[in-house]
PDB file of C-alpha atoms in Angstrom:
ATOM      1  CA  UNK A 250      -0.068  -0.025  -0.056  1.00  0.00           C
ATOM      2  CA  UNK A 251       2.776   2.489   0.756  1.00  0.00           C
ATOM      3  CA  UNK A 252       4.123   1.547  -2.471  1.00  0.00           C
ATOM      4  CA  UNK A 253       1.259   2.623  -4.585  1.00  0.00           C
ATOM      5  CA  UNK A 254       0.812   5.495  -2.677  1.00  0.00           C
ATOM      6  CA  UNK A 255       4.189   6.582  -3.285  1.00  0.00           C
ATOM      7  CA  UNK A 256       3.771   5.695  -7.047  1.00  0.00           C
ATOM      8  CA  UNK A 257       0.691   7.924  -7.094  1.00  0.00           C
ATOM      9  CA  UNK A 258       2.601  10.811  -5.440  1.00  0.00           C
ATOM     10  CA  UNK A 259       5.146  10.412  -7.878  1.00  0.00           C
ATOM     11  CA  UNK A 260       2.691  10.334 -10.800  1.00  0.00           C
ATOM     12  CA  UNK A 261       0.826  13.583  -9.793  1.00  0.00           C
ATOM     13  CA  UNK A 262       3.997  15.394  -9.512  1.00  0.00           C
ATOM     14  CA  UNK A 263       5.162  14.267 -12.883  1.00  0.00           C
ATOM     15  CA  UNK A 264       1.843  15.180 -14.452  1.00  0.00           C
ATOM     16  CA  UNK A 265       2.178  18.635 -12.817  1.00  0.00           C
ATOM     17  CA  UNK A 266       5.704  18.992 -13.657  1.00  0.00           C
ATOM     18  CA  UNK A 267       4.600  18.234 -17.220  1.00  0.00           C
ATOM     19  CA  UNK A 268       1.756  20.672 -17.325  1.00  0.00           C
ATOM     20  CA  UNK A 269       4.194  23.433 -16.254  1.00  0.00           C
ATOM     21  CA  UNK A 270       7.036  22.890 -18.403  1.00  0.00           C
ATOM     22  CA  UNK A 271       4.939  22.153 -21.350  1.00  0.00           C
ATOM     23  CA  UNK A 272       2.649  25.480 -20.889  1.00  0.00           C
ATOM     24  CA  UNK A 273       5.742  27.763 -20.309  1.00  0.00           C
ATOM     25  CA  UNK A 274       7.699  26.302 -23.156  1.00  0.00           C
ATOM     26  CA  UNK A 275       4.424  26.684 -25.337  1.00  0.00           C
ATOM     27  CA  UNK A 276       3.700  30.115 -24.409  1.00  0.00           C
ATOM     28  CA  UNK A 277       7.444  30.835 -25.151  1.00  0.00           C
ATOM     29  CA  UNK A 278       7.466  29.554 -28.440  1.00  0.00           C
ATOM     30  CA  UNK A 279       4.000  31.328 -29.019  1.00  0.00           C
ATOM     31  CA  UNK A 280       5.849  34.598 -28.457  1.00  0.00           C
ATOM     32  CA  UNK A 281       7.889  33.768 -31.608  1.00  0.00           C
ATOM     33  CA  UNK A 282       4.848  33.010 -33.909  1.00  0.00           C
ATOM     34  CA  UNK A 283       5.411  29.220 -33.406  1.00  0.00           C
ATOM     35  CA  UNK A 284       2.668  26.341 -32.684  1.00  0.00           C
ATOM     36  CA  UNK A 285       2.394  25.954 -28.733  1.00  0.00           C
ATOM     37  CA  UNK A 286       2.633  22.090 -29.723  1.00  0.00           C
ATOM     38  CA  UNK A 287       6.188  22.261 -30.616  1.00  0.00           C
ATOM     39  CA  UNK A 288       6.978  23.896 -27.006  1.00  0.00           C
ATOM     40  CA  UNK A 289       5.318  21.061 -25.279  1.00  0.00           C
ATOM     41  CA  UNK A 290       7.415  18.735 -27.566  1.00  0.00           C
ATOM     42  CA  UNK A 291      10.520  20.595 -26.371  1.00  0.00           C
ATOM     43  CA  UNK A 292       9.055  20.131 -22.887  1.00  0.00           C
ATOM     44  CA  UNK A 293       9.237  16.230 -23.229  1.00  0.00           C
ATOM     45  CA  UNK A 294      12.935  16.491 -24.382  1.00  0.00           C
ATOM     46  CA  UNK A 295      13.902  18.946 -21.466  1.00  0.00           C
ATOM     47  CA  UNK A 296      12.457  16.455 -18.811  1.00  0.00           C
ATOM     48  CA  UNK A 297      13.501  13.302 -20.998  1.00  0.00           C
ATOM     49  CA  UNK A 298      17.091  11.786 -20.708  1.00  0.00           C
ATOM     50  CA  UNK A 299      18.360  13.887 -23.605  1.00  0.00           C
ATOM     51  CA  UNK A 300      18.413  16.953 -21.292  1.00  0.00           C
ATOM     52  CA  UNK A 301      17.454  16.278 -17.674  1.00  0.00           C
ATOM     53  CA  UNK A 302      18.678  12.771 -17.718  1.00  0.00           C
ATOM     54  CA  UNK A 303      22.226  13.887 -19.050  1.00  0.00           C
ATOM     55  CA  UNK A 304      22.304  17.165 -16.533  1.00  0.00           C
ATOM     56  CA  UNK A 305      20.731  15.296 -13.540  1.00  0.00           C
ATOM     57  CA  UNK A 306      20.408  11.709 -13.873  1.00  0.00           C
ATOM     58  CA  UNK A 307      19.537  10.680 -10.480  1.00  0.00           C
ATOM     59  CA  UNK A 308      16.838  13.246 -10.620  1.00  0.00           C
ATOM     60  CA  UNK A 309      15.448  12.241 -13.839  1.00  0.00           C
ATOM     61  CA  UNK A 310      15.430   8.762 -12.745  1.00  0.00           C
ATOM     62  CA  UNK A 311      13.354   9.533  -9.378  1.00  0.00           C
ATOM     63  CA  UNK A 312      10.871  11.624 -11.077  1.00  0.00           C
ATOM     64  CA  UNK A 313       9.957   9.361 -14.011  1.00  0.00           C
ATOM     65  CA  UNK A 314      10.782   5.799 -12.173  1.00  0.00           C
ATOM     66  CA  UNK A 315       9.353   3.110 -14.267  1.00  0.00           C
ATOM     67  CA  UNK A 316       6.589   2.515 -12.113  1.00  0.00           C
ATOM     68  CA  UNK A 317       5.657   6.116 -12.439  1.00  0.00           C
ATOM     69  CA  UNK A 318       6.081   6.053 -16.571  1.00  0.00           C
ATOM     70  CA  UNK A 319       3.750   2.790 -16.708  1.00  0.00           C
ATOM     71  CA  UNK A 320       1.072   4.917 -15.182  1.00  0.00           C
ATOM     72  CA  UNK A 321       2.045   8.104 -17.275  1.00  0.00           C
ATOM     73  CA  UNK A 322       1.565   5.839 -20.388  1.00  0.00           C
ATOM     74  CA  UNK A 323      -1.551   5.130 -19.424  1.00  0.00           C
ATOM     75  CA  UNK A 324      -2.856   8.381 -18.994  1.00  0.00           C
ATOM     76  CA  UNK A 325      -1.036   9.609 -22.121  1.00  0.00           C
ATOM     77  CA  UNK A 326      -2.689   7.150 -24.462  1.00  0.00           C
ATOM     78  CA  UNK A 327      -6.252   8.188 -22.683  1.00  0.00           C
ATOM     79  CA  UNK A 328      -5.077  11.836 -23.392  1.00  0.00           C
ATOM     80  CA  UNK A 329      -4.579  11.216 -26.883  1.00  0.00           C
ATOM     81  CA  UNK A 330      -7.611   9.073 -27.487  1.00  0.00           C
ATOM     82  CA  UNK A 331     -10.084  11.673 -25.937  1.00  0.00           C
ATOM     83  CA  UNK A 332      -7.956  14.404 -27.901  1.00  0.00           C
ATOM     84  CA  UNK A 333      -8.379  12.717 -31.338  1.00  0.00           C
ATOM     85  CA  UNK A 334     -11.987  11.593 -30.612  1.00  0.00           C
ATOM     86  CA  UNK A 335     -12.713  15.598 -30.210  1.00  0.00           C
ATOM     87  CA  UNK A 336     -10.925  16.150 -33.497  1.00  0.00           C
ATOM     88  CA  UNK A 337     -13.070  13.556 -35.350  1.00  0.00           C
ATOM     89  CA  UNK A 338     -16.066  15.414 -33.950  1.00  0.00           C
ATOM     90  CA  UNK A 339     -15.056  18.515 -35.741  1.00  0.00           C
ATOM     91  CA  UNK A 340     -14.483  17.009 -39.173  1.00  0.00           C
ATOM     92  CA  UNK A 341     -17.759  17.995 -41.259  1.00  0.00           C
ATOM     93  CA  UNK A 342     -18.567  15.557 -44.383  1.00  0.00           C
ATOM     94  CA  UNK A 343     -20.271  18.385 -45.908  1.00  0.00           C
ATOM     95  CA  UNK A 344     -16.977  20.224 -46.410  1.00  0.00           C
ATOM     96  CA  UNK A 345     -15.648  17.378 -47.987  1.00  0.00           C
ATOM     97  CA  UNK A 346     -18.136  16.676 -51.115  1.00  0.00           C
ATOM     98  CA  UNK A 347     -16.314  16.483 -54.106  1.00  0.00           C
ATOM     99  CA  UNK A 348     -12.987  16.468 -52.338  1.00  0.00           C
ATOM    100  CA  UNK A 349     -12.238  12.944 -51.438  1.00  0.00           C
ATOM    101  CA  UNK A 350     -10.517  12.589 -55.076  1.00  0.00           C
ATOM    102  CA  UNK A 351      -8.326  15.374 -54.272  1.00  0.00           C
ATOM    103  CA  UNK A 352      -7.371  14.376 -50.868  1.00  0.00           C
ATOM    104  CA  UNK A 353      -6.568  11.079 -52.089  1.00  0.00           C
ATOM    105  CA  UNK A 354      -4.279  12.251 -54.964  1.00  0.00           C
ATOM    106  CA  UNK A 355      -2.468  14.834 -52.176  1.00  0.00           C
ATOM    107  CA  UNK A 356      -2.230  11.700 -49.936  1.00  0.00           C
ATOM    108  CA  UNK A 357      -0.674   9.430 -52.529  1.00  0.00           C
ATOM    109  CA  UNK A 358       2.090  11.854 -53.468  1.00  0.00           C
ATOM    110  CA  UNK A 359       2.668  12.972 -49.880  1.00  0.00           C
ATOM    111  CA  UNK A 360       3.358   9.285 -48.898  1.00  0.00           C
ATOM    112  CA  UNK A 361       5.249   8.451 -52.271  1.00  0.00           C
ATOM    113  CA  UNK A 362       7.624  11.261 -52.148  1.00  0.00           C
ATOM    114  CA  UNK A 363       9.049  11.216 -48.397  1.00  0.00           C
ATOM    115  CA  UNK A 364       8.944   7.160 -48.874  1.00  0.00           C
ATOM    116  CA  UNK A 365      11.278   7.721 -51.845  1.00  0.00           C
ATOM    117  CA  UNK A 366      13.463  10.187 -49.879  1.00  0.00           C
ATOM    118  CA  UNK A 367      13.746   7.931 -47.087  1.00  0.00           C
ATOM    119  CA  UNK A 368      14.990   4.968 -49.535  1.00  0.00           C
ATOM    120  CA  UNK A 369      17.380   7.558 -51.095  1.00  0.00           C
ATOM    121  CA  UNK A 370      18.677   8.848 -47.797  1.00  0.00           C
ATOM    122  CA  UNK A 371      19.340   5.286 -46.409  1.00  0.00           C
ATOM    123  CA  UNK A 372      21.242   4.479 -49.730  1.00  0.00           C
ATOM    124  CA  UNK A 373      23.235   7.428 -48.886  1.00  0.00           C
ATOM    125  CA  UNK A 374      23.690   6.350 -45.396  1.00  0.00           C
ATOM    126  CA  UNK A 375      24.753   3.070 -46.367  1.00  0.00           C
ATOM    127  CA  UNK A 376      27.448   4.676 -48.519  1.00  0.00           C
ATOM    128  CA  UNK A 377      28.809   7.017 -45.586  1.00  0.00           C
ATOM    129  CA  UNK A 378      28.053   4.259 -42.919  1.00  0.00           C
ATOM    130  CA  UNK A 379      27.297   0.945 -43.940  1.00  0.00           C
ATOM    131  CA  UNK A 380      27.567  -0.508 -40.662  1.00  0.00           C
ATOM    132  CA  UNK A 381      23.800   0.803 -40.195  1.00  0.00           C
ATOM    133  CA  UNK A 382      22.372  -1.256 -42.524  1.00  0.00           C
ATOM    134  CA  UNK A 383      24.542  -4.616 -42.381  1.00  0.00           C
ATOM    135  CA  UNK A 384      23.866  -7.971 -44.725  1.00  0.00           C
ATOM    136  CA  UNK A 385      20.539  -9.253 -44.944  1.00  0.00           C
ATOM    137  CA  UNK A 386      18.918  -6.025 -42.977  1.00  0.00           C
ATOM    138  CA  UNK A 387      20.064  -3.609 -45.985  1.00  0.00           C
ATOM    139  CA  UNK A 388      16.488  -3.684 -47.920  1.00  0.00           C
ATOM    140  CA  UNK A 389      14.429  -3.775 -44.550  1.00  0.00           C
ATOM    141  CA  UNK A 390      16.476  -0.937 -43.250  1.00  0.00           C
ATOM    142  CA  UNK A 391      15.718   0.974 -46.466  1.00  0.00           C
ATOM    143  CA  UNK A 392      11.970   0.472 -46.179  1.00  0.00           C
ATOM    144  CA  UNK A 393      11.731   1.147 -42.497  1.00  0.00           C
ATOM    145  CA  UNK A 394      13.536   4.528 -43.068  1.00  0.00           C
ATOM    146  CA  UNK A 395      11.204   5.240 -46.076  1.00  0.00           C
ATOM    147  CA  UNK A 396       8.238   4.212 -44.196  1.00  0.00           C
ATOM    148  CA  UNK A 397       8.963   6.156 -41.012  1.00  0.00           C
ATOM    149  CA  UNK A 398       9.391   9.617 -43.134  1.00  0.00           C
ATOM    150  CA  UNK A 399       6.225   8.883 -44.752  1.00  0.00           C
ATOM    151  CA  UNK A 400       4.035   8.530 -41.598  1.00  0.00           C
ATOM    152  CA  UNK A 401       2.480  11.716 -40.702  1.00  0.00           C
ATOM    153  CA  UNK A 402       2.386  13.137 -37.218  1.00  0.00           C
ATOM    154  CA  UNK A 403      -1.234  13.326 -37.165  1.00  0.00           C
ATOM    155  CA  UNK A 404      -1.857  14.437 -33.335  1.00  0.00           C
ATOM    156  CA  UNK A 405       0.653  17.326 -33.999  1.00  0.00           C
ATOM    157  CA  UNK A 406      -0.995  18.565 -37.176  1.00  0.00           C
ATOM    158  CA  UNK A 407      -4.595  18.596 -35.544  1.00  0.00           C
ATOM    159  CA  UNK A 408      -3.243  20.507 -32.692  1.00  0.00           C
ATOM    160  CA  UNK A 409      -1.506  22.921 -35.074  1.00  0.00           C
ATOM    161  CA  UNK A 410      -4.931  23.350 -37.066  1.00  0.00           C
ATOM    162  CA  UNK A 411      -6.682  23.526 -34.089  1.00  0.00           C
ATOM    163  CA  UNK A 412      -4.499  26.162 -32.634  1.00  0.00           C
ATOM    164  CA  UNK A 413      -4.770  28.345 -35.815  1.00  0.00           C
ATOM    165  CA  UNK A 414      -8.219  28.021 -36.232  1.00  0.00           C
ATOM    166  CA  UNK A 415      -8.346  26.335 -39.220  1.00  0.00           C
ATOM    167  CA  UNK A 416      -9.594  22.830 -38.206  1.00  0.00           C
ATOM    168  CA  UNK A 417     -13.420  24.207 -39.250  1.00  0.00           C
ATOM    169  CA  UNK A 418     -12.205  25.773 -42.286  1.00  0.00           C
ATOM    170  CA  UNK A 419     -12.444  23.944 -45.870  1.00  0.00           C
ATOM    171  CA  UNK A 420      -8.840  23.945 -45.892  1.00  0.00           C
ATOM    172  CA  UNK A 421      -8.258  22.523 -42.506  1.00  0.00           C
ATOM    173  CA  UNK A 422     -10.939  19.702 -43.231  1.00  0.00           C
ATOM    174  CA  UNK A 423      -9.019  18.709 -46.341  1.00  0.00           C
ATOM    175  CA  UNK A 424      -5.515  18.936 -44.471  1.00  0.00           C
ATOM    176  CA  UNK A 425      -7.106  16.738 -41.770  1.00  0.00           C
ATOM    177  CA  UNK A 426      -8.738  14.312 -44.441  1.00  0.00           C
ATOM    178  CA  UNK A 427      -5.253  14.061 -46.381  1.00  0.00           C
ATOM    179  CA  UNK A 428      -3.503  13.311 -43.072  1.00  0.00           C
ATOM    180  CA  UNK A 429      -5.804  10.515 -42.194  1.00  0.00           C
ATOM    181  CA  UNK A 430      -5.286   8.879 -45.581  1.00  0.00           C
ATOM    182  CA  UNK A 431      -1.749   9.346 -45.096  1.00  0.00           C
ATOM    183  CA  UNK A 432      -1.691   7.492 -41.798  1.00  0.00           C
ATOM    184  CA  UNK A 433      -3.631   4.645 -43.119  1.00  0.00           C
ATOM    185  CA  UNK A 434      -1.298   4.155 -46.214  1.00  0.00           C
ATOM    186  CA  UNK A 435       1.686   4.626 -43.794  1.00  0.00           C
ATOM    187  CA  UNK A 436       0.712   2.262 -41.177  1.00  0.00           C
ATOM    188  CA  UNK A 437      -0.258  -0.006 -43.798  1.00  0.00           C
ATOM    189  CA  UNK A 438       3.534  -0.027 -45.042  1.00  0.00           C
ATOM    190  CA  UNK A 439       4.622  -0.307 -41.736  1.00  0.00           C
ATOM    191  CA  UNK A 440       3.115  -3.619 -41.132  1.00  0.00           C
ATOM    192  CA  UNK A 441       3.843  -4.907 -44.563  1.00  0.00           C
ATOM    193  CA  UNK A 442       7.833  -4.115 -43.933  1.00  0.00           C
ATOM    194  CA  UNK A 443       7.739  -5.395 -40.633  1.00  0.00           C
ATOM    195  CA  UNK A 444       6.362  -8.804 -42.255  1.00  0.00           C
ATOM    196  CA  UNK A 445       8.748  -8.609 -44.667  1.00  0.00           C
ATOM    197  CA  UNK A 446      11.807  -8.352 -42.498  1.00  0.00           C
ATOM    198  CA  UNK A 447      10.448 -11.248 -40.364  1.00  0.00           C
ATOM    199  CA  UNK A 448       9.446 -13.353 -43.215  1.00  0.00           C
ATOM    200  CA  UNK A 449      12.415 -12.367 -45.619  1.00  0.00           C
ATOM    201  CA  UNK A 450      10.146 -12.632 -48.468  1.00  0.00           C
ATOM    202  CA  UNK A 451       7.343 -10.536 -50.475  1.00  0.00           C
ATOM    203  CA  UNK A 452       5.011 -12.944 -49.962  1.00  0.00           C
ATOM    204  CA  UNK A 453       5.337 -12.918 -46.262  1.00  0.00           C
ATOM    205  CA  UNK A 454       4.319  -9.008 -46.399  1.00  0.00           C
ATOM    206  CA  UNK A 455       1.175  -9.873 -48.146  1.00  0.00           C
ATOM    207  CA  UNK A 456      -1.225 -10.647 -45.505  1.00  0.00           C
ATOM    208  CA  UNK A 457      -0.156  -6.847 -43.686  1.00  0.00           C
ATOM    209  CA  UNK A 458      -1.642  -5.728 -47.276  1.00  0.00           C
ATOM    210  CA  UNK A 459      -4.761  -7.703 -46.903  1.00  0.00           C
ATOM    211  CA  UNK A 460      -3.516  -9.984 -49.655  1.00  0.00           C
ATOM    212  CA  UNK A 461      -2.616 -13.670 -49.666  1.00  0.00           C
ATOM    213  CA  UNK A 462      -0.615 -15.905 -52.209  1.00  0.00           C
ATOM    214  CA  UNK A 463      -2.820 -17.680 -54.631  1.00  0.00           C
ATOM    215  CA  UNK A 464      -1.200 -19.422 -57.752  1.00  0.00           C
ATOM    216  CA  UNK A 465       0.333 -17.405 -60.461  1.00  0.00           C
ATOM    217  CA  UNK A 466      -1.254 -14.129 -59.665  1.00  0.00           C
ATOM    218  CA  UNK A 467       0.238 -14.157 -56.014  1.00  0.00           C
ATOM    219  CA  UNK A 468      -2.627 -12.674 -54.238  1.00  0.00           C
ATOM    220  CA  UNK A 469      -6.279 -11.947 -54.170  1.00  0.00           C
ATOM    221  CA  UNK A 470      -7.663  -9.072 -52.004  1.00  0.00           C
ATOM    222  CA  UNK A 471      -9.360 -10.736 -48.766  1.00  0.00           C
TER     223      UNK A 471
END
């Protein structure tokens, strides 16, 4: 019981500290005409091992002990779910009429270009630092890097649109629709890349794409 009370106290202190630091840095960034969410991200970096952990590792370990981190993880996931639910409530189908084909084309370009650039970056890294993508992991590493660059930071984009008052506007609705399509494509690609890296064959990635091997045509849509 004492341990549980101690963990609860640590979690409450952590939440208060996170909110204060995030709000202060968010307000600071807002003075420079930058989105407040960027300051909140910087707050996470400041309180994490990158800064606080480097300057005061014992303090950082005490503030964010493994037991407290587990509880903070649950709270963060709950907060993200509620936030994305509220964003979904503000998406109006009326403002998207006739724009779905446009949003699809934009999304495909928004996935294909970063994917190609990520693979190109991986090829460059292989030349400069070949130990990063050794042997059999070369192709998987290239695909992982490309897919990582193609995935949209949907919650961050939503925060920026909402903060700027664009979410309810036609442009904001189009942007958030494109981001949603990007996310679906990006996470599907990631699932396929993970399956490919584990199986070592293209056929092993097909189930992640909703397909399965079938004779000479290789697959059909399930």
